[in-house]
Amino acid sequence: MTNSRLRVMSELSLPCAFDPNISLADRSYYGIGGTALFLAHPGTPAELADLLLWNRVYHLPLAIMGKGSNILFSDSFFPGIVISLERMHRMFWISDDELFCEAGADNTSIAEELLTCGRGGGEWLYRLPGHIGSTVRMNARCFGGEISAVTSGILTMNIEGLLRWQTPDEVFHGYKHTSLMDNPEIVIAVLLRFPETRSKEDIKLQMEVYEEERTKKHHFDFPSCGSTCKNN
Ligand SMILES: Cc1cc2nc3c(=O)[nH]c(=O)nc-3n(C[C@H](O)[C@H](O)[C@H](O)COP(=O)(O)OP(=O)(O)OC[C@H]3O[C@@H](n4cnc5c(N)ncnc54)[C@H](O)[C@@H]3O)c2cc1C
């Protein structure tokens, strides 16, 4: 991008909440990354769709981030829009065992919600760094749990701003592989299913065991992207 176009672009106002000239190092677990022209914070799917449509005019490069725990940003300037869905973090039960979570819901908050409701099967999400949208995109797993095993539906938005529900079979393609890696759609929300009832004491105990395991392995001592030796 030429300097004069960049100057014009940097004076634009995005059609949703945003910050200009944001340090990506401050937003990533690694603590590494250059400056991005914009960080956009849409608060609803409609705001996100507006942003994508707006960008059909301006053609700025787009990137999406969750909590930044599995991203290594370049030190170079990013002359585009990094989209964060952190304002879209609502969750609610749509039936006794199905929890609807917006993509920006934190994994630990989901585990805490399951504890409050006495639902087992999601203890492993506790202290797994990340938002649920990216956790689905990565098909994250740990302690014998995998997000594909508890997901019953995935609401995505394509670059045109069109929403569609996808089934787990469409999205999950095995170990740390999803269709979202090949076809860059944005996860907007996820339907998670937890049929098992469990005593709150047992759930809490299990969560504490997992937390201790992570602490013992120094997960939170230094900047990292997780288990870089074992995983891709
Ligand atoms: C200390 C530590 C421990 C970890 N332990 C584990 C572990 O045990 N098991 C494991 O599987 N992983 C682990 N990880 C990796 C990480 O927690 C997971 O991959 C997590 O799901 C990433 O979530 P995030 O919100 O930080 O994603 P980010 O790092 O922000 O993004 C990851 C990817 O998802 C994309 N993305 C983000 N949001 C969306 C969206 N809404 N729609 C589509 N794509 C999107 C991004 O562009 C990027 O490509 C660990 C990481 C750390 C730092």
Coordinates of N, CA and C and ligand atoms in Angstrom, one line a residue, residues 29 63-71 85 103 107 127-143 176 180 185-188 214 219-220 224-227 231, ligand 1:
Y29 N -0.6 -13.5 23.3 CA 0.0 -14.2 24.4 C 1.6 -14.2 24.3
A63 N -8.0 -9.7 9.1 CA -7.6 -10.9 9.9 C -8.5 -11.0 11.1
I64 N -8.7 -12.2 11.6 CA -9.6 -12.3 12.7 C -8.8 -12.9 13.9
M65 N -9.0 -12.4 15.1 CA -8.3 -13.0 16.2 C -9.3 -13.3 17.3
G66 N -8.9 -14.3 18.2 CA -9.7 -14.5 19.4 C -8.9 -13.9 20.5
K67 N -8.4 -14.7 21.4 CA -7.6 -14.2 22.6 C -6.2 -14.0 22.2
G68 N -5.8 -14.5 21.0 CA -4.4 -14.3 20.7 C -3.4 -15.3 21.3
S69 N -4.0 -16.5 21.8 CA -3.1 -17.5 22.4 C -2.5 -18.5 21.5
N70 N -2.9 -18.4 20.2 CA -2.4 -19.4 19.2 C -2.1 -18.7 17.9
I71 N -1.6 -17.4 18.1 CA -1.3 -16.6 16.9 C 0.1 -16.0 17.1
L85 N -13.8 -10.5 18.2 CA -15.2 -10.7 18.6 C -15.3 -10.7 20.1
A103 N -19.1 -16.3 19.7 CA -17.7 -16.7 19.5 C -16.7 -16.2 20.4
N107 N -13.3 -19.7 27.1 CA -13.4 -21.1 27.5 C -13.6 -21.3 29.0
R127 N -9.4 -23.0 32.1 CA -8.0 -22.5 31.9 C -7.4 -22.8 30.6
L128 N -8.2 -23.4 29.6 CA -7.7 -23.5 28.3 C -7.7 -22.1 27.6
P129 N -6.6 -21.5 27.4 CA -6.6 -20.1 26.9 C -7.4 -20.0 25.6
G130 N -8.3 -19.0 25.5 CA -8.9 -18.8 24.2 C -10.4 -18.5 24.3
H131 N -11.0 -18.1 23.2 CA -12.4 -17.9 23.0 C -13.0 -19.1 22.3
I132 N -14.3 -19.3 22.4 CA -14.8 -20.6 21.9 C -14.8 -20.6 20.4
G133 N -15.0 -19.4 19.7 CA -15.0 -19.4 18.2 C -13.7 -19.9 17.7
S134 N -12.6 -19.4 18.2 CA -11.2 -19.9 17.7 C -11.0 -21.3 18.2
T135 N -11.5 -21.7 19.4 CA -11.3 -23.0 19.9 C -11.9 -24.1 18.9
V136 N -13.1 -23.7 18.4 CA -13.7 -24.5 17.4 C -12.9 -24.5 16.1
R137 N -12.5 -23.3 15.7 CA -11.6 -23.2 14.4 C -10.4 -24.1 14.5
M138 N -9.8 -24.2 15.7 CA -8.6 -25.0 15.9 C -8.9 -26.5 16.3
N139 N -10.2 -26.8 16.5 CA -10.5 -28.1 17.1 C -9.6 -28.4 18.3
A140 N -9.6 -27.5 19.2 CA -8.7 -27.6 20.4 C -9.1 -28.8 21.2
R141 N -8.1 -29.4 21.9 CA -8.3 -30.6 22.7 C -7.3 -30.6 23.9
C142 N -7.7 -31.2 25.0 CA -6.8 -31.4 26.1 C -7.5 -32.3 27.1
F143 N -6.7 -33.0 27.9 CA -7.2 -33.9 29.0 C -8.3 -34.8 28.5
K176 N -7.0 -31.5 15.2 CA -6.6 -30.1 14.9 C -6.8 -29.7 13.5
L180 N -12.7 -24.8 8.5 CA -12.5 -23.3 8.6 C -11.1 -22.9 8.4
E185 N -14.1 -18.9 6.8 CA -15.4 -18.3 7.4 C -15.2 -18.0 8.8
I186 N -16.0 -17.0 9.3 CA -15.8 -16.6 10.7 C -16.8 -17.3 11.5
V187 N -16.4 -17.9 12.6 CA -17.3 -18.5 13.6 C -18.0 -17.3 14.4
I188 N -19.3 -17.3 14.3 CA -20.1 -16.3 15.0 C -20.6 -16.8 16.4
R214 N -1.7 -27.6 34.5 CA -1.2 -26.5 33.7 C -0.2 -25.7 34.4
H219 N 2.5 -23.4 32.2 CA 1.8 -22.9 31.0 C 1.7 -21.3 31.1
F220 N 1.6 -20.8 32.3 CA 1.3 -19.4 32.4 C 2.5 -18.6 32.9
S224 N 3.8 -17.8 25.4 CA 3.9 -18.9 24.5 C 2.7 -19.0 23.7
C225 N 2.6 -20.1 22.8 CA 1.4 -20.4 22.1 C 0.9 -21.8 22.6
G226 N 1.3 -22.2 23.7 CA 0.9 -23.5 24.3 C 2.0 -24.5 24.0
S227 N 1.6 -25.8 23.8 CA 2.5 -26.9 23.7 C 3.2 -26.9 22.3
N231 N 2.5 -30.1 19.6 CA 1.5 -29.7 18.7 C 2.0 -28.9 17.5
Ligands
LIG1 C1 -0.5 -21.6 27.7 C2 -1.2 -22.2 26.6 C3 -1.8 -23.5 26.7 C4 -2.5 -24.0 25.7 N1 -3.0 -25.3 25.8 C5 -3.7 -25.9 24.8 C6 -4.2 -27.2 24.9 O1 -4.1 -27.8 25.9 N2 -4.9 -27.7 23.8 C7 -5.1 -27.0 22.7 O2 -5.7 -27.5 21.7 N3 -4.6 -25.7 22.5 C8 -3.9 -25.2 23.6 N4 -3.4 -23.9 23.4 C9 -3.7 -23.1 22.2 C10 -4.9 -22.3 22.3 O3 -5.4 -22.2 23.6 C11 -6.1 -22.8 21.5 O4 -5.7 -23.0 20.1 C12 -7.2 -21.8 21.5 O5 -8.4 -22.5 21.0 C13 -7.0 -20.6 20.7 O6 -7.9 -19.6 21.1 P1 -7.7 -18.0 20.9 O7 -9.0 -17.4 21.2 O8 -6.5 -17.6 21.7 O9 -7.4 -18.0 19.4 P2 -6.4 -17.1 18.6 O10 -5.0 -17.5 18.9 O11 -6.7 -15.7 18.7 O12 -6.7 -17.6 17.1 C14 -6.4 -18.9 16.6 C15 -6.8 -19.0 15.2 O13 -8.2 -18.9 15.0 C16 -8.6 -17.9 14.1 N5 -9.9 -17.3 14.7 C17 -10.0 -16.6 15.8 N6 -11.3 -16.3 16.0 C18 -12.0 -16.9 15.0 C19 -13.4 -16.9 14.6 N7 -14.3 -16.3 15.4 N8 -13.7 -17.6 13.5 C20 -12.8 -18.2 12.7 N9 -11.5 -18.2 13.0 C21 -11.1 -17.5 14.1 C22 -7.4 -16.9 14.1 O14 -7.4 -16.2 12.9 C23 -6.3 -17.9 14.2 O15 -6.0 -18.5 13.0 C24 -2.7 -23.3 24.5 C25 -2.1 -22.0 24.4 C26 -1.4 -21.5 25.4 C27 -0.9 -20.1 25.3

